[in-house]
Coordinates of C-alpha atoms and ligand atoms in Angstrom, one line a residue:
X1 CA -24.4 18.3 -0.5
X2 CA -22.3 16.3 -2.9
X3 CA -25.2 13.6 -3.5
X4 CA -26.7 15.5 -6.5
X5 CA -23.4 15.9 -8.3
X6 CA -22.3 12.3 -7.7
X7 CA -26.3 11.3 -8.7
X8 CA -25.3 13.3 -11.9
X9 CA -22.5 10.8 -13.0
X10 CA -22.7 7.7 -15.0
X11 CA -22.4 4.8 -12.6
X12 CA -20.3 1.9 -13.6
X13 CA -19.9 -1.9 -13.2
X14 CA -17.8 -4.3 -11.8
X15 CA -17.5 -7.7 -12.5
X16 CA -16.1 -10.8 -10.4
X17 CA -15.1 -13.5 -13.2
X18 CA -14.2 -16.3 -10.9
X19 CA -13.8 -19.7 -12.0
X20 CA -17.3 -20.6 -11.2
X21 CA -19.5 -17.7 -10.8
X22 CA -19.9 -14.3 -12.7
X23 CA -20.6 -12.0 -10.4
X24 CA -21.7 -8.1 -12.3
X25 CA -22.5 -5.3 -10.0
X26 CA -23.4 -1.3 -10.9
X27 CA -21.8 0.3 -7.7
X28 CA -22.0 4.4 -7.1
X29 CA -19.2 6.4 -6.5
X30 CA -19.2 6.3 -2.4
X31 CA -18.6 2.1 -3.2
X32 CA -22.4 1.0 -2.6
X33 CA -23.6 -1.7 -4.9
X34 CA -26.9 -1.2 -6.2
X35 CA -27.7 -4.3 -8.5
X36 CA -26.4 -7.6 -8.9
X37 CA -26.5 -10.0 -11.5
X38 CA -24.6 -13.5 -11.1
X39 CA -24.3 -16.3 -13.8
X40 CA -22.6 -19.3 -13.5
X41 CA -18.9 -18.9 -15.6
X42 CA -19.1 -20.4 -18.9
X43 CA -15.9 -23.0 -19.8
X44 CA -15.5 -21.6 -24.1
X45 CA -13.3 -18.0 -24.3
X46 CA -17.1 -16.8 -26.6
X47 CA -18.9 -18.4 -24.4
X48 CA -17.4 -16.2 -21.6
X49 CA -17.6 -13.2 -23.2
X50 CA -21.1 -13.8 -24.2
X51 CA -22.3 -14.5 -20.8
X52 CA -20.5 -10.9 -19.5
X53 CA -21.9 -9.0 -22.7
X54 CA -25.4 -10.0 -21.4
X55 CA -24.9 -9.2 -17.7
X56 CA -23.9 -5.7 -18.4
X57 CA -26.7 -5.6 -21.1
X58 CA -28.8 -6.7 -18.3
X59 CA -27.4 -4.1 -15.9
X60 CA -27.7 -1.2 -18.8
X61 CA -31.2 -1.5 -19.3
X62 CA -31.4 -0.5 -15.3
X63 CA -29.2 1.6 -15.3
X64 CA -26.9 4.6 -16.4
X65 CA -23.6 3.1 -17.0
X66 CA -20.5 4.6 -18.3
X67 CA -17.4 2.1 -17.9
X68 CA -17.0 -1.8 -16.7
X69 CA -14.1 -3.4 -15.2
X70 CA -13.5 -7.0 -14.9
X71 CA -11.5 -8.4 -11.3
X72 CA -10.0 -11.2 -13.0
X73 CA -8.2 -14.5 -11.2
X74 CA -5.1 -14.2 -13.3
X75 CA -1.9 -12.6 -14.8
X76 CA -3.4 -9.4 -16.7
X77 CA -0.7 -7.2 -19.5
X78 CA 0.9 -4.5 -17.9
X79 CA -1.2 -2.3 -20.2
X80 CA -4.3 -4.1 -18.4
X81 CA -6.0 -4.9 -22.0
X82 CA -5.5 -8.3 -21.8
X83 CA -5.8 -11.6 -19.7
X84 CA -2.3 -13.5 -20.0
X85 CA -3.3 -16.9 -18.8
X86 CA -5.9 -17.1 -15.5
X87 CA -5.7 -20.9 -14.2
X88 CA -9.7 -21.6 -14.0
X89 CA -10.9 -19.1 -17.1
X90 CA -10.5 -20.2 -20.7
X91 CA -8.9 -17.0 -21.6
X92 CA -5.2 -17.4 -23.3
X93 CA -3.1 -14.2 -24.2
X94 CA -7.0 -13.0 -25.1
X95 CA -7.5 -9.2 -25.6
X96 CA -10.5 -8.9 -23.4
X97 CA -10.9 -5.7 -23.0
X98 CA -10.9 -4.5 -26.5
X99 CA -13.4 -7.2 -27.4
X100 CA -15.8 -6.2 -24.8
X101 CA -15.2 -2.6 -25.9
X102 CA -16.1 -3.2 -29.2
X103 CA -19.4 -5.1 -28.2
X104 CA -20.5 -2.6 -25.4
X105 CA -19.3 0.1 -26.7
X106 CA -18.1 1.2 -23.3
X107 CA -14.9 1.4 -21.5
X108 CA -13.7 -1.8 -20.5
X109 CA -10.8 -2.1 -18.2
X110 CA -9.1 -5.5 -16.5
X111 CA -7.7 -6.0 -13.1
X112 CA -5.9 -8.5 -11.3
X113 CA -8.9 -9.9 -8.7
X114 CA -6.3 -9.2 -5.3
X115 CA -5.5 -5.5 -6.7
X116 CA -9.1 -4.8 -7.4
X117 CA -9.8 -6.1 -4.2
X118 CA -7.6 -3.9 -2.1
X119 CA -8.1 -0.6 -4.4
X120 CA -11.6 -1.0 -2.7
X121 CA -10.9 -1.9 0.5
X122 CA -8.3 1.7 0.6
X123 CA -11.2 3.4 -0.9
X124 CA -13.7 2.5 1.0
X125 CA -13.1 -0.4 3.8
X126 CA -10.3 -1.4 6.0
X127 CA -7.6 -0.1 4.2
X128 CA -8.8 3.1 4.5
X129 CA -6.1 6.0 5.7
X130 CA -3.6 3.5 4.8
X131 CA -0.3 4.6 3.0
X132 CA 1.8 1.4 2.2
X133 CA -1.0 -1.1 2.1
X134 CA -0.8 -5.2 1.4
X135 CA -3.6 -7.3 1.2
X136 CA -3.2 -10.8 1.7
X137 CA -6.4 -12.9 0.7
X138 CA -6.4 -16.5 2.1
X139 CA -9.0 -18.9 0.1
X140 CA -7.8 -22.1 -1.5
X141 CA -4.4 -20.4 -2.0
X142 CA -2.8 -16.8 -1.2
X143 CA -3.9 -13.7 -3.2
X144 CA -1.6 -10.7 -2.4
X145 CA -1.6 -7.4 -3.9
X146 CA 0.3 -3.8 -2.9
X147 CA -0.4 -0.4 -3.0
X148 CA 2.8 2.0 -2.2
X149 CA 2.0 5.3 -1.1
X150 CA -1.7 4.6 -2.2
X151 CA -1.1 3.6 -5.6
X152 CA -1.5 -0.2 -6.9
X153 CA 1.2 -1.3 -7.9
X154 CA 1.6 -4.5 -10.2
X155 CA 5.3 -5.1 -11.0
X156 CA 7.2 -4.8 -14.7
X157 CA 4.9 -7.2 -16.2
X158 CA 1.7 -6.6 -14.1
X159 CA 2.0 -9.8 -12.1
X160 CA 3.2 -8.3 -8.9
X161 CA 3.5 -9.3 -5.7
X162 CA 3.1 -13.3 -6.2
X163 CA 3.6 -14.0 -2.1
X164 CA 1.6 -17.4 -1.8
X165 CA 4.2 -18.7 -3.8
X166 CA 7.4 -17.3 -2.0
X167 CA 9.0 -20.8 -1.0
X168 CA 8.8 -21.1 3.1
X169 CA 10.0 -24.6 3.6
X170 CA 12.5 -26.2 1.3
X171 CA 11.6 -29.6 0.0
X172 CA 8.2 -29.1 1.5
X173 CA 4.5 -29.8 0.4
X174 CA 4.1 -29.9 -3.4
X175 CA 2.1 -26.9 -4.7
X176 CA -0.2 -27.0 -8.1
X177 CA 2.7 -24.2 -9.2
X178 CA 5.3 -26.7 -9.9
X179 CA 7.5 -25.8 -6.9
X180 CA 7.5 -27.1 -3.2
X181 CA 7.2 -25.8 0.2
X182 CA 5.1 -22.4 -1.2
X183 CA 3.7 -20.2 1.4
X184 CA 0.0 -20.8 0.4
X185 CA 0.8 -24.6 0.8
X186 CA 1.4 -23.6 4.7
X187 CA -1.1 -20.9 5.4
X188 CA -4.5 -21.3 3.2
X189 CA -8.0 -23.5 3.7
X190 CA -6.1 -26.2 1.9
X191 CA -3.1 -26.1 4.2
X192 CA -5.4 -26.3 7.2
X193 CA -7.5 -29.2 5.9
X194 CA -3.7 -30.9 5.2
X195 CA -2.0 -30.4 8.2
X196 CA -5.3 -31.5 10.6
X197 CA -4.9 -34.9 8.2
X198 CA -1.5 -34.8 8.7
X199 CA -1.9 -34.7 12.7
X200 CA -4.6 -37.3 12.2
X201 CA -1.7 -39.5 10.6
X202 CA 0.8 -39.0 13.3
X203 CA -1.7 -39.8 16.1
X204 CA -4.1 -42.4 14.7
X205 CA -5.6 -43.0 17.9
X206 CA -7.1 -39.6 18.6
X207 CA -10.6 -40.2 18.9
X208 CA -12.1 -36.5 18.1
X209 CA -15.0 -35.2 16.3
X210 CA -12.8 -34.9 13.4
X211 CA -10.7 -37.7 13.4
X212 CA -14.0 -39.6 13.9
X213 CA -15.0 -37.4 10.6
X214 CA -12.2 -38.4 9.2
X215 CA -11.4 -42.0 8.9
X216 CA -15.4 -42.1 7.9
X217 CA -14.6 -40.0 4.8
X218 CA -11.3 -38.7 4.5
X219 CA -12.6 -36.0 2.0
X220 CA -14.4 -34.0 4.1
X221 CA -11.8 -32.0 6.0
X222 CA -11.9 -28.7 4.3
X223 CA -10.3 -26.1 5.6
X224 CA -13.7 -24.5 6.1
X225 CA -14.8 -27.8 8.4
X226 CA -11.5 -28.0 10.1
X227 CA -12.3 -23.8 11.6
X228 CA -16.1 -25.4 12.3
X229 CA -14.2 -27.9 14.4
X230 CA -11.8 -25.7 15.9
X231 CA -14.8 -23.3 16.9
X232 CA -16.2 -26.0 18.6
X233 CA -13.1 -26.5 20.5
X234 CA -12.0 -29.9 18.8
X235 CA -7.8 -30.0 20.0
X236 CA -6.8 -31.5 16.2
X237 CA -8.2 -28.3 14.4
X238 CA -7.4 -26.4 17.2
X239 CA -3.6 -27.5 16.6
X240 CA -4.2 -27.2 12.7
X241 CA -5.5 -23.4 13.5
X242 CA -2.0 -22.6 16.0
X243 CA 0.0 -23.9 12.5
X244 CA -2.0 -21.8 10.3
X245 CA -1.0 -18.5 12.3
X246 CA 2.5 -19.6 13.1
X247 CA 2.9 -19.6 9.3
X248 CA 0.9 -16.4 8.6
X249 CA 2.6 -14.6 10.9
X250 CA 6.2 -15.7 9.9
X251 CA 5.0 -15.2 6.4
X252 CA 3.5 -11.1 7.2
X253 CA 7.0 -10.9 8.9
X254 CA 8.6 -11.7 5.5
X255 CA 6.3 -9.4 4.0
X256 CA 7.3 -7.1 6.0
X257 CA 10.8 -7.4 5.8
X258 CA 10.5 -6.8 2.2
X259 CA 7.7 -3.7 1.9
X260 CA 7.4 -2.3 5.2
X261 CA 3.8 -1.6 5.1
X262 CA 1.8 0.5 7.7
X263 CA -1.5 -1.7 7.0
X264 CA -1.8 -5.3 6.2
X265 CA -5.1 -6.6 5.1
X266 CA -6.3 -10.0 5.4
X267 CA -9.1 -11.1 3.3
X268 CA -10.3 -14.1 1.4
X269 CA -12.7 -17.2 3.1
X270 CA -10.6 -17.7 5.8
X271 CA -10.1 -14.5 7.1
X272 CA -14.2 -15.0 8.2
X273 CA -11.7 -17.5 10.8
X274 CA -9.7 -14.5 11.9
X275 CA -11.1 -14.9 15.7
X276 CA -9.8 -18.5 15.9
X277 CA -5.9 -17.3 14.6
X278 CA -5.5 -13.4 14.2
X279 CA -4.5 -12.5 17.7
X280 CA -1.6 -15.5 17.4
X281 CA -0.5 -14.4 14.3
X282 CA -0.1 -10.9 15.4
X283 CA 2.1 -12.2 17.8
X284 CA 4.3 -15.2 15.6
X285 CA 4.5 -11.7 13.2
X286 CA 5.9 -9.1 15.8
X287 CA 8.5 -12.1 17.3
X288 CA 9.9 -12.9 14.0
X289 CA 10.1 -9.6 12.0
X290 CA 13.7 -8.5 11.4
X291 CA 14.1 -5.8 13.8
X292 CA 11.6 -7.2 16.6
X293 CA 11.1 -4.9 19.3
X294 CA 12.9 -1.9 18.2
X295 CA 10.5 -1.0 15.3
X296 CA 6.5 0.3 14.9
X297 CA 4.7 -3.3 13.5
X298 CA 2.2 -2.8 10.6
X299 CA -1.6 -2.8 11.9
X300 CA -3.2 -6.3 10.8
X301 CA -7.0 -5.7 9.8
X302 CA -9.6 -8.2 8.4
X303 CA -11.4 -6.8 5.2
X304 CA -14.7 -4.8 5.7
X305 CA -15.6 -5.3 1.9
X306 CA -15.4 -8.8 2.1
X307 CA -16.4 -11.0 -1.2
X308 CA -17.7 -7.7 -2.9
X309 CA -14.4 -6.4 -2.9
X310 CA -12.7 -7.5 -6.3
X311 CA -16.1 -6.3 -7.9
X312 CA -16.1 -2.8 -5.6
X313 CA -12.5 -2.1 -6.9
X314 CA -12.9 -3.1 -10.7
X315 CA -15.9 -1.0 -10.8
X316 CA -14.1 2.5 -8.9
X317 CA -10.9 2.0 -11.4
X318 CA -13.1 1.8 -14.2
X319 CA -15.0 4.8 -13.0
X320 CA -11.2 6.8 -13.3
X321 CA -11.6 6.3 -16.9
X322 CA -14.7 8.7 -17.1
X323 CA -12.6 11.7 -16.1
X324 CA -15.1 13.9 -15.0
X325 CA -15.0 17.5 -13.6
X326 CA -18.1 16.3 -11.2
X327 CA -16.2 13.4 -9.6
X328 CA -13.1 15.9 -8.7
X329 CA -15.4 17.7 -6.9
X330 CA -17.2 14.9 -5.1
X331 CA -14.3 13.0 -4.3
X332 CA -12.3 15.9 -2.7
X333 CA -15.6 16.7 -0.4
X334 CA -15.6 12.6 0.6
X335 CA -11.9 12.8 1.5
X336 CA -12.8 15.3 3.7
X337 CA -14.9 13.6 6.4
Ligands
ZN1 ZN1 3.5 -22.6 -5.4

């Protein structure tokens, strides 16, 4: 029944700028993406710009659209107009959204990639039903973002929560941040690829598939190869893998020392690992959260939304900017079933 009102209403696009690929999706108002359109990410702030004018351009000419948002890699204003500094995008203290505004003539909002992410997974994927919700996407590095009492929320400054940089080892491994010992330096692809070299080191006579990999060409243990190796049952990326979730579940503990969440949400590359570490993190996270054994733990999830999820999200918290009366009513019959 609510299919022809939510037919009715402009769709709207999200966009994944990541620093290698543009990813620009129109997704409906139940979270289904309908159209893609994916360009490699251009290294000039014009250039950039240029590249997302024409994907939504390319989109429009498909399509009804009414609003875009960007998921964006980076430290967004608290105001969500413009991109402070993103590591791996060109863009400086650059008032995105206005720009693209002015050339689409469409609503353009920004989002921090991890909030986007989880706005869609509470929406419509594994945080679903979730009240105090924190996503933790492990990739390279750590991703977090937060919602309390389902709404996102991003700190004074909009750079809220910044977990895979919460220092877990004093004097430990250097991180790109400028700091040491950093959670992400522990518990990320990189951190896995690290500590199976580091295991190699202490043990230079191991002779397994990846230490044979290894001393052939050191640079290829990625974190990726070292969970290939551990699926196959290798015991130096299995050991790597019992690190990982020692440190991810000592780090959810901290997390939930500090936000007490009912859901936490694991995403990012590695969580497509989860089988190979979830079940011993669970278990590192219920031993060492303050309280342990006289208090209800938060229920660990993988995402459901998976790399679409930044690109879900920025697209539904653009579509709040069209405001409506047809959505209301769409909406409250979806919440319903
Ligand atoms: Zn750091």
């Amino acid at each position: 029944m609510t299919h022809p009102v939510a037919d009715a209403l402009p769709l709207t696009v999200g966009i994944d700028v990541g620093g290698t690929n543009i990813r620009a999706s129109v997704v409906d108002g139940d979270g289904e993406v309908l159209d893609t359109v994916q360009s490699p990410t251009p290294h000039s702030e014009r250039a950039l710009e240029d590249a997302l004018d024409r994907a939504v351009r390319e989109l429009r000419r498909r399509h009804r659209i009414g609003a875009v948002g960007l998921a964006v890699a980076g430290f967004i204003s608290g105001d969500r107009s413009a991109v402070r500094f993103a590591p791996h995008l060109p863009w400086k203290d650059a008032p995105v959204a206005a720009r693209l505004t002015a050339r689409l003539e469409l609503p353009v909002i920004l989002e921090h990639d991890a909030n986007a992410a989880v706005w869609a997974e509470y929406r419509f994927g594994a945080a679903a039903g979730g009240h105090n919700v924190v996503l933790i996407a492990i990739g390279t590095g750590v991703g977090a973002a937060l919602l309390i009492e389902g709404t996102l929320y991003r700190g004074t400054h909009g750079v809220a929560p910044e977990l895979g940089h919460l220092q877990v080892v004093p004097h430990g491994r250097a991180c790109p941040c400028g700091k040491h010992g950093c959670w992400e330096r522990y518990c990320s692809g990189t951190a896995l690829a690290e500590t199976a070299i580091e295991l190699l080191a202490t043990d230079p006579g191991r002779s397994t598939v990846l230490a044979r990999e290894a001393s052939r060409d050191p640079g290829s243990l990625t974190g990726r190869r070292v969970a290939g190796a551990a699926q196959d049952g290798d015991p130096v990326a299995l050991a790597a893998m019992a690190d990982f979730a020692h440190w991810l579940g000592l780090g959810l503990a901290f997390v939930s020392d500090i936000f007490d969440p009912d859901l936490i949400v694991i995403a990012g590359g590695v969580s497509s690992s989860a089988p190979l570490f979830l079940d011993d993190a669970r278990e590192e996270y219920a031993r060492a959260v303050t309280g342990a054994g006289h208090r209800p733990l938060a229920r660990i999830r993988t995402t459901q939304l998976g790399e679409a999820a930044g690109m879900i999200g920025a697209a539904e918290l653009a579509r709040a900017v069209l405001g409506e009366p047809g959505r209301r009513s769409s909406r409250v019959a979806r919440s319903g079933r």
